[in-house]
CSV table of C-alpha atoms in Angstrom, one decimal:
chain,number,residue,atom,x,y,z
A,1,MET,CA,0.0,0.0,0.0
A,2,ALA,CA,1.3,3.4,-0.9
A,3,LYS,CA,2.5,5.5,2.0
A,4,GLU,CA,1.4,9.0,2.7
A,5,LEU,CA,3.9,11.9,2.4
A,6,ALA,CA,3.8,12.5,6.2
A,7,ASP,CA,4.7,8.8,6.8
A,8,VAL,CA,7.6,8.8,4.3
A,9,ARG,CA,9.0,12.0,5.8
A,10,LYS,CA,8.9,10.5,9.3
A,11,LEU,CA,10.6,7.4,8.0
A,12,LEU,CA,13.3,9.6,6.4
A,13,ALA,CA,14.0,11.3,9.7
A,14,GLU,CA,14.4,8.0,11.4
A,15,SER,CA,16.7,6.4,8.7
A,16,LYS,CA,18.7,9.2,7.1
A,17,ARG,CA,21.7,8.9,9.3
A,18,GLU,CA,22.0,5.2,8.7
A,19,LEU,CA,21.6,5.7,4.9
A,20,LEU,CA,24.2,8.5,4.8
A,21,GLY,CA,26.7,6.1,6.6
A,22,ARG,CA,26.8,3.9,3.5
A,23,SER,CA,29.6,4.3,1.1
A,24,ASN,CA,28.9,6.5,-1.9
A,25,VAL,CA,25.7,8.0,-0.5
A,26,VAL,CA,26.0,11.8,-0.2
A,27,ALA,CA,22.4,12.9,0.2
A,28,VAL,CA,19.0,11.5,1.1
A,29,GLY,CA,15.6,12.9,0.6
A,30,VAL,CA,11.9,12.3,-0.2
A,31,GLY,CA,11.0,12.1,-3.9
A,32,TYR,CA,9.1,10.2,-6.5
A,33,LYS,CA,10.6,6.9,-7.6
A,34,THR,CA,12.1,6.9,-11.1
A,35,THR,CA,11.5,3.9,-13.4
A,36,ALA,CA,13.1,3.6,-16.8
A,37,GLY,CA,14.1,7.2,-16.6
A,38,LYS,CA,10.6,8.6,-15.8
A,39,ALA,CA,9.3,9.7,-12.4
A,40,THR,CA,6.4,7.6,-11.1
A,41,LYS,CA,3.7,8.7,-8.6
A,42,GLU,CA,5.2,6.4,-5.9
A,43,LEU,CA,6.9,8.2,-3.0
A,44,ALA,CA,10.4,6.9,-2.2
A,45,LEU,CA,13.5,7.5,-0.1
A,46,VAL,CA,16.0,8.8,-2.7
A,47,CYS,CA,19.7,8.1,-2.0
A,48,SER,CA,21.9,10.3,-4.2
A,49,VAL,CA,25.4,9.0,-5.1
A,50,ASP,CA,28.2,10.3,-7.2
A,51,ILE,CA,28.3,7.2,-9.4
A,52,LYS,CA,25.9,4.3,-9.4
A,53,LYS,CA,28.2,1.3,-8.8
A,54,PRO,CA,27.4,-2.4,-9.6
A,55,LYS,CA,26.2,-4.2,-6.5
A,56,ALA,CA,29.2,-6.6,-6.8
A,57,LYS,CA,31.5,-3.7,-6.2
A,58,LEU,CA,29.9,-2.7,-2.9
A,59,ALA,CA,30.1,-4.3,0.5
A,60,ALA,CA,26.9,-5.8,1.7
A,61,SER,CA,26.7,-3.1,4.5
A,62,ASP,CA,26.9,-0.4,1.8
A,63,LEU,CA,24.0,-1.7,-0.4
A,64,VAL,CA,20.9,0.5,-0.3
A,65,PRO,CA,18.0,-1.8,0.5
A,66,ALA,CA,15.2,-2.0,-2.1
A,67,SER,CA,12.7,-0.8,0.5
A,68,ILE,CA,12.6,0.3,4.2
A,69,GLN,CA,9.5,-0.5,6.2
A,70,GLY,CA,7.5,-0.9,3.0
A,71,VAL,CA,8.7,2.4,1.4
A,72,PRO,CA,10.7,1.9,-1.8
A,73,THR,CA,14.2,3.4,-2.2
A,74,ASP,CA,15.7,4.8,-5.3
A,75,VAL,CA,19.4,5.4,-6.1
A,76,ASN,CA,20.0,8.6,-8.0
A,77,PRO,CA,23.5,9.3,-9.5
A,78,VAL,CA,24.1,13.0,-9.5
A,79,GLY,CA,27.7,13.4,-10.6
A,80,VAL,CA,30.2,16.0,-9.4
A,81,ILE,CA,28.9,19.2,-7.8
A,82,ARG,CA,30.9,22.3,-8.2
A,83,ALA,CA,30.8,25.8,-6.7
A,84,LEU,CA,29.4,28.3,-9.0
A,85,GLN,CA,31.3,31.1,-10.6
A,86,ASP,CA,31.4,33.0,-13.9
A,87,PRO,CA,31.9,36.6,-15.0
A,88,THR,CA,29.2,39.3,-15.1
A,89,GLY,CA,29.0,43.1,-15.3
A,90,ARG,CA,28.5,46.1,-13.1
A,91,PHE,CA,24.9,47.1,-12.4
A,92,ARG,CA,23.7,50.3,-10.7
A,93,PRO,CA,21.1,50.0,-9.4
A,94,ALA,CA,21.9,46.3,-8.9
A,95,PRO,CA,19.0,43.8,-9.1
A,96,GLY,CA,19.0,40.2,-7.9
A,97,GLY,CA,20.7,37.7,-10.2
A,98,VAL,CA,24.0,39.6,-10.7
A,99,SER,CA,27.6,39.1,-9.6
A,100,ILE,CA,28.5,40.1,-6.1
A,101,GLY,CA,31.0,39.0,-3.4
A,102,HIS,CA,33.1,39.7,-0.3
A,103,VAL,CA,36.3,41.5,-1.1
A,104,ASN,CA,38.3,38.4,-0.4
A,105,ILE,CA,36.4,35.9,-2.5
A,106,THR,CA,35.8,35.4,-6.2
A,107,ALA,CA,32.1,35.9,-7.0
A,108,GLY,CA,28.6,34.7,-6.4
A,109,THR,CA,25.1,35.9,-7.0
A,110,LEU,CA,23.1,38.7,-5.3
A,111,GLY,CA,19.9,36.9,-4.3
A,112,CYS,CA,17.3,39.6,-3.5
A,113,LEU,CA,16.6,42.4,-1.1
A,114,VAL,CA,15.2,41.8,2.4
A,115,LYS,CA,14.3,44.1,5.3
A,116,LYS,CA,15.2,44.0,9.0
A,117,ASN,CA,14.3,46.7,11.5
A,118,ASP,CA,13.2,49.0,8.7
A,119,LYS,CA,16.5,48.8,6.9
A,120,LEU,CA,17.2,47.3,3.5
A,121,TYR,CA,19.7,44.5,3.1
A,122,ILE,CA,21.2,42.3,0.3
A,123,LEU,CA,20.6,38.6,0.8
A,124,SER,CA,23.0,35.9,-0.5
A,125,ASN,CA,25.1,33.0,0.9
A,126,ASN,CA,27.6,33.0,3.8
A,127,HIS,CA,30.2,31.8,1.4
A,128,VAL,CA,29.5,34.6,-1.0
A,129,LEU,CA,29.2,37.6,1.4
A,130,ALA,CA,31.1,36.3,4.5
A,131,ASN,CA,33.9,34.2,2.9
A,132,SER,CA,32.8,31.0,4.6
A,133,ASN,CA,32.9,32.4,8.2
A,134,ASN,CA,36.2,34.2,7.5
A,135,ALA,CA,34.8,37.7,7.5
A,136,SER,CA,33.7,40.4,10.0
A,137,PRO,CA,30.8,42.8,10.0
A,138,GLY,CA,31.7,45.9,8.2
A,139,ASP,CA,33.8,44.1,5.5
A,140,PRO,CA,33.3,45.5,2.0
A,141,ILE,CA,31.1,43.8,-0.5
A,142,LEU,CA,31.7,44.4,-4.2
A,143,GLN,CA,29.4,44.3,-7.3
A,144,PRO,CA,30.6,42.8,-9.5
A,145,GLY,CA,32.5,40.4,-7.4
A,146,PRO,CA,36.3,40.4,-7.4
A,147,TYR,CA,36.5,37.5,-9.9
A,148,ASP,CA,34.5,39.6,-12.4
A,149,GLY,CA,36.7,42.7,-12.1
A,150,GLY,CA,35.2,44.3,-9.1
A,151,GLN,CA,37.6,46.8,-7.4
A,152,LEU,CA,37.3,48.1,-3.8
A,153,ALA,CA,37.9,51.7,-4.8
A,154,GLN,CA,35.0,52.0,-7.2
A,155,ASP,CA,32.8,48.9,-6.9
A,156,GLN,CA,31.9,48.6,-3.2
A,157,ILE,CA,28.1,48.3,-3.0
A,158,ALA,CA,27.6,47.2,0.6
A,159,THR,CA,29.1,46.2,3.9
A,160,LEU,CA,28.7,42.9,5.5
A,161,SER,CA,26.1,43.1,8.3
A,162,GLU,CA,25.7,39.5,9.6
A,163,PHE,CA,25.9,35.9,8.7
A,164,VAL,CA,24.8,32.5,10.1
A,165,PRO,CA,28.1,30.6,10.8
A,166,ILE,CA,28.5,27.3,9.0
A,167,GLN,CA,29.2,24.4,11.3
A,168,PHE,CA,31.8,22.1,9.9
A,169,ALA,CA,32.5,18.5,10.8
A,170,GLY,CA,35.7,18.1,8.8
A,171,VAL,CA,39.1,19.6,9.5
A,172,GLY,CA,41.1,22.2,7.7
A,173,GLY,CA,40.5,25.9,6.8
A,174,ALA,CA,37.4,27.2,5.1
A,175,ASP,CA,37.8,27.7,1.4
A,176,PRO,CA,37.8,31.4,0.7
A,177,CYS,CA,34.5,31.5,-1.0
A,178,GLY,CA,33.0,29.2,-3.4
A,179,LEU,CA,29.5,28.6,-4.4
A,180,ALA,CA,28.8,25.5,-2.5
A,181,SER,CA,27.9,23.7,-5.6
A,182,GLY,CA,26.2,20.6,-5.0
A,183,VAL,CA,25.8,17.4,-3.6
A,184,ALA,CA,28.8,15.3,-3.6
A,185,GLY,CA,30.5,12.2,-2.6
A,186,PHE,CA,27.6,11.8,-4.5
A,187,LEU,CA,28.7,14.9,-5.6
A,188,ASN,CA,32.2,14.0,-4.6
A,189,GLY,CA,32.7,17.4,-5.0
A,190,LEU,CA,30.4,20.0,-4.2
A,191,ALA,CA,33.0,22.0,-5.8
A,192,ALA,CA,34.5,25.2,-4.8
A,193,MET,CA,32.7,27.9,-3.0
A,194,VAL,CA,33.0,30.6,-5.4
A,195,GLY,CA,36.7,30.8,-5.1
A,196,SER,CA,37.5,27.6,-3.5
A,197,LYS,CA,36.2,24.3,-4.6
A,198,THR,CA,33.4,23.2,-2.6
A,199,ARG,CA,32.7,19.5,-2.9
A,200,LEU,CA,30.3,17.0,-1.5
A,201,TYR,CA,31.8,13.9,0.2
A,202,SER,CA,30.6,10.6,1.5
A,203,ARG,CA,31.4,10.6,5.3
A,204,ARG,CA,30.4,8.6,8.3
A,205,ASP,CA,31.2,11.1,11.0
A,206,ILE,CA,28.2,13.4,10.6
A,207,GLU,CA,28.4,16.0,13.3
A,208,ALA,CA,26.8,19.4,13.6
A,209,ASP,CA,23.8,20.0,11.4
A,210,ASN,CA,23.2,23.2,9.4
A,211,LEU,CA,19.9,24.6,8.0
A,212,VAL,CA,21.2,27.5,6.0
A,213,ASP,CA,24.2,29.1,4.1
A,214,CYS,CA,23.2,32.7,4.3
A,215,ALA,CA,24.2,36.3,5.0
A,216,ILE,CA,23.1,39.9,4.6
A,217,ALA,CA,24.9,43.1,3.7
A,218,GLU,CA,23.7,46.7,4.1
A,219,PRO,CA,23.9,48.8,0.9
A,220,VAL,CA,26.2,51.8,1.1
A,221,ASN,CA,23.6,53.7,-0.8
A,222,PRO,CA,20.1,52.3,-1.0
A,223,ALA,CA,19.7,53.9,-4.5
A,224,ASP,CA,22.4,51.5,-5.7
A,225,VAL,CA,20.1,48.5,-5.4
A,226,VAL,CA,16.7,47.7,-6.9
A,227,ASN,CA,14.0,45.4,-5.5
A,228,GLU,CA,13.6,43.1,-8.5
A,229,ILE,CA,15.4,40.1,-10.0
A,230,LEU,CA,17.1,40.3,-13.4
A,231,GLY,CA,15.0,38.5,-16.0
A,232,ILE,CA,12.2,37.7,-13.5
A,233,GLY,CA,10.9,40.9,-12.0
A,234,THR,CA,9.5,41.6,-8.6
A,235,ILE,CA,9.0,38.9,-5.9
A,236,SER,CA,5.3,38.6,-5.0
A,237,GLY,CA,5.6,36.8,-1.7
A,238,VAL,CA,6.9,33.7,0.1
A,239,ALA,CA,5.7,30.1,-0.3
A,240,GLU,CA,6.5,26.6,0.8
A,241,ALA,CA,8.2,24.3,-1.6
A,242,THR,CA,6.4,21.0,-2.6
A,243,LEU,CA,7.4,18.0,-4.7
A,244,ASN,CA,7.2,18.5,-8.4
A,245,MET,CA,6.9,22.3,-8.0
A,246,ALA,CA,8.2,24.2,-11.0
A,247,VAL,CA,10.9,26.7,-10.0
A,248,LYS,CA,13.1,29.3,-11.6
A,249,LYS,CA,16.1,31.4,-10.7
A,250,SER,CA,18.4,34.1,-12.2
A,251,GLY,CA,22.1,33.7,-11.5
A,252,ARG,CA,25.4,35.3,-12.5
A,253,THR,CA,26.6,32.4,-14.5
A,254,THR,CA,23.7,30.7,-16.2
A,255,GLY,CA,21.2,33.6,-16.0
A,256,PHE,CA,17.5,32.6,-16.1
A,257,THR,CA,16.9,28.9,-15.7
A,258,THR,CA,14.0,26.7,-14.7
A,259,GLY,CA,13.7,23.3,-12.9
A,260,THR,CA,11.4,21.1,-10.8
A,261,ILE,CA,11.7,20.2,-7.1
A,262,GLN,CA,12.7,16.5,-7.1
A,263,GLN,CA,13.3,16.0,-3.4
A,264,ILE,CA,12.3,17.6,-0.1
A,265,ASP,CA,13.6,17.0,3.5
A,266,VAL,CA,17.1,16.4,2.0
A,267,THR,CA,20.1,15.8,4.3
A,268,VAL,CA,23.3,16.5,2.4
A,269,GLN,CA,27.0,16.7,3.1
A,270,VAL,CA,28.8,19.5,1.4
A,271,ASN,CA,32.6,20.0,1.2
A,272,TYR,CA,33.8,23.6,1.5
A,273,GLY,CA,37.4,22.8,0.7
A,274,SER,CA,40.4,21.6,2.7
A,275,ASN,CA,38.3,18.7,3.9
A,276,GLN,CA,35.8,21.0,5.7
A,277,ILE,CA,32.5,19.2,5.4
A,278,ALA,CA,29.2,20.6,6.5
A,279,THR,CA,26.0,18.6,6.9
A,280,PHE,CA,22.8,20.4,5.9
A,281,VAL,CA,19.3,19.2,6.8
A,282,ASP,CA,15.8,20.2,5.6
A,283,GLN,CA,17.1,21.1,2.2
A,284,LEU,CA,15.4,21.1,-1.3
A,285,MET,CA,16.8,19.5,-4.4
A,286,ALA,CA,16.0,20.3,-8.0
A,287,GLY,CA,17.5,19.2,-11.3
A,288,ALA,CA,20.2,20.8,-13.3
A,289,MET,CA,19.6,24.5,-13.3
A,290,SER,CA,22.8,26.1,-12.0
A,291,GLN,CA,26.6,26.2,-12.5
A,292,GLY,CA,29.5,27.7,-10.6
A,293,GLY,CA,28.8,31.4,-9.6
A,294,ASP,CA,25.1,30.9,-9.3
A,295,SER,CA,25.4,30.5,-5.5
A,296,GLY,CA,23.2,33.0,-3.7
A,297,SER,CA,20.4,33.0,-6.3
A,298,ALA,CA,16.9,33.4,-5.1
A,299,VAL,CA,14.7,30.5,-6.2
A,300,LEU,CA,11.0,31.3,-7.0
A,301,ASN,CA,7.9,29.4,-8.1
A,302,ASP,CA,5.7,30.2,-11.1
A,303,GLN,CA,3.9,32.9,-9.1
A,304,ASN,CA,7.1,34.7,-8.4
A,305,GLN,CA,6.9,33.6,-4.8
A,306,LEU,CA,10.3,33.1,-3.1
A,307,ILE,CA,10.8,29.5,-1.9
A,308,GLY,CA,14.6,29.0,-1.6
A,309,LEU,CA,18.2,30.2,-1.6
A,310,LEU,CA,20.5,28.4,-3.9
A,311,TYR,CA,23.9,27.4,-2.5
A,312,ALA,CA,25.2,24.2,-4.1
A,313,GLY,CA,24.8,21.9,-7.1
A,314,SER,CA,26.2,19.4,-9.6
A,315,ASP,CA,25.9,18.7,-13.3
A,316,THR,CA,22.5,17.2,-12.7
A,317,SER,CA,21.3,18.6,-9.4
A,318,THR,CA,20.8,21.9,-7.6
A,319,ILE,CA,20.5,22.3,-3.8
A,320,PHE,CA,18.9,25.2,-1.9
A,321,ASN,CA,17.9,26.2,1.6
A,322,ARG,CA,14.2,26.6,2.4
A,323,ILE,CA,13.6,30.3,2.4
A,324,GLN,CA,11.6,30.0,5.7
A,325,ASN,CA,14.7,28.8,7.4
A,326,VAL,CA,16.8,31.6,5.9
A,327,PHE,CA,14.3,34.3,7.0
A,328,SER,CA,14.0,32.8,10.5
A,329,ALA,CA,17.8,32.5,11.0
A,330,LEU,CA,18.4,36.1,9.9
A,331,GLN,CA,15.2,37.6,11.3
A,332,VAL,CA,14.4,39.3,7.9
A,333,THR,CA,11.3,39.7,5.8
A,334,LEU,CA,10.6,40.8,2.2
A,335,PRO,CA,10.7,44.6,1.8
């Protein structure tokens, strides 16, 4: 008998740690089972891997069972996930979807504008605006980002206000900025955070969990930013993401792209360089709709409602935070 979504989500919460402990599994979430390359209407526990290996090459303890408590599983090869980065120009006023970055990173994407205590702020990722925890409030933010030719003397658009620290389970220094691109191990490489190479790795020592990769910066001059997203327009509100929801984004590298939410409740391990691995829970996964440099992009539905903040991806997958978690962590709202 088919399980209800609430039952499958509960089962995922109970089994995700054990599944992530298996070799080659880099993310797990709830999605629709795929048969012969096509999505069915049957809910499944989806295990993402970097490469789908023959069963004969896996230890018995690393095999993903065909089902768990009556719920089918699905193994989804996602390839290598890379941090996003690519050049873009100078915009004044600057909309969402364009190049931006901390003075010491390469470049990421300006997500959108938000409000806190009646002040206007720029929203993007921690690894884009706060150099993966290696920044201080008041640091200069450039548009375009340094990788795209941004210079401190003439291109500072904002100053870093605050960020949610990323809790790392691995060892080593944080990679100076990289768009956490993906889902790895499965994405054995959530490649470089805009300047570093952020990669996803399969690990068994999952420690501190993260909900968001986010930060805000205060514009030096509010007239230098505009409350719209390049190629999309004005955000109409906020909404919850659901399976099979059509989504879109505008980013500095790939511009306007669309996709579909394939998994919810995703737990994923992302490598931020130098073996620094961060585990994220309650994430959303879509198909291929981003490349390096798109980190920080706002993700919207067909009604232009904001549903997520993009921060990682691979050749076949895109990962983003639920916008509700981002707004709660930063205590911000739409303008």
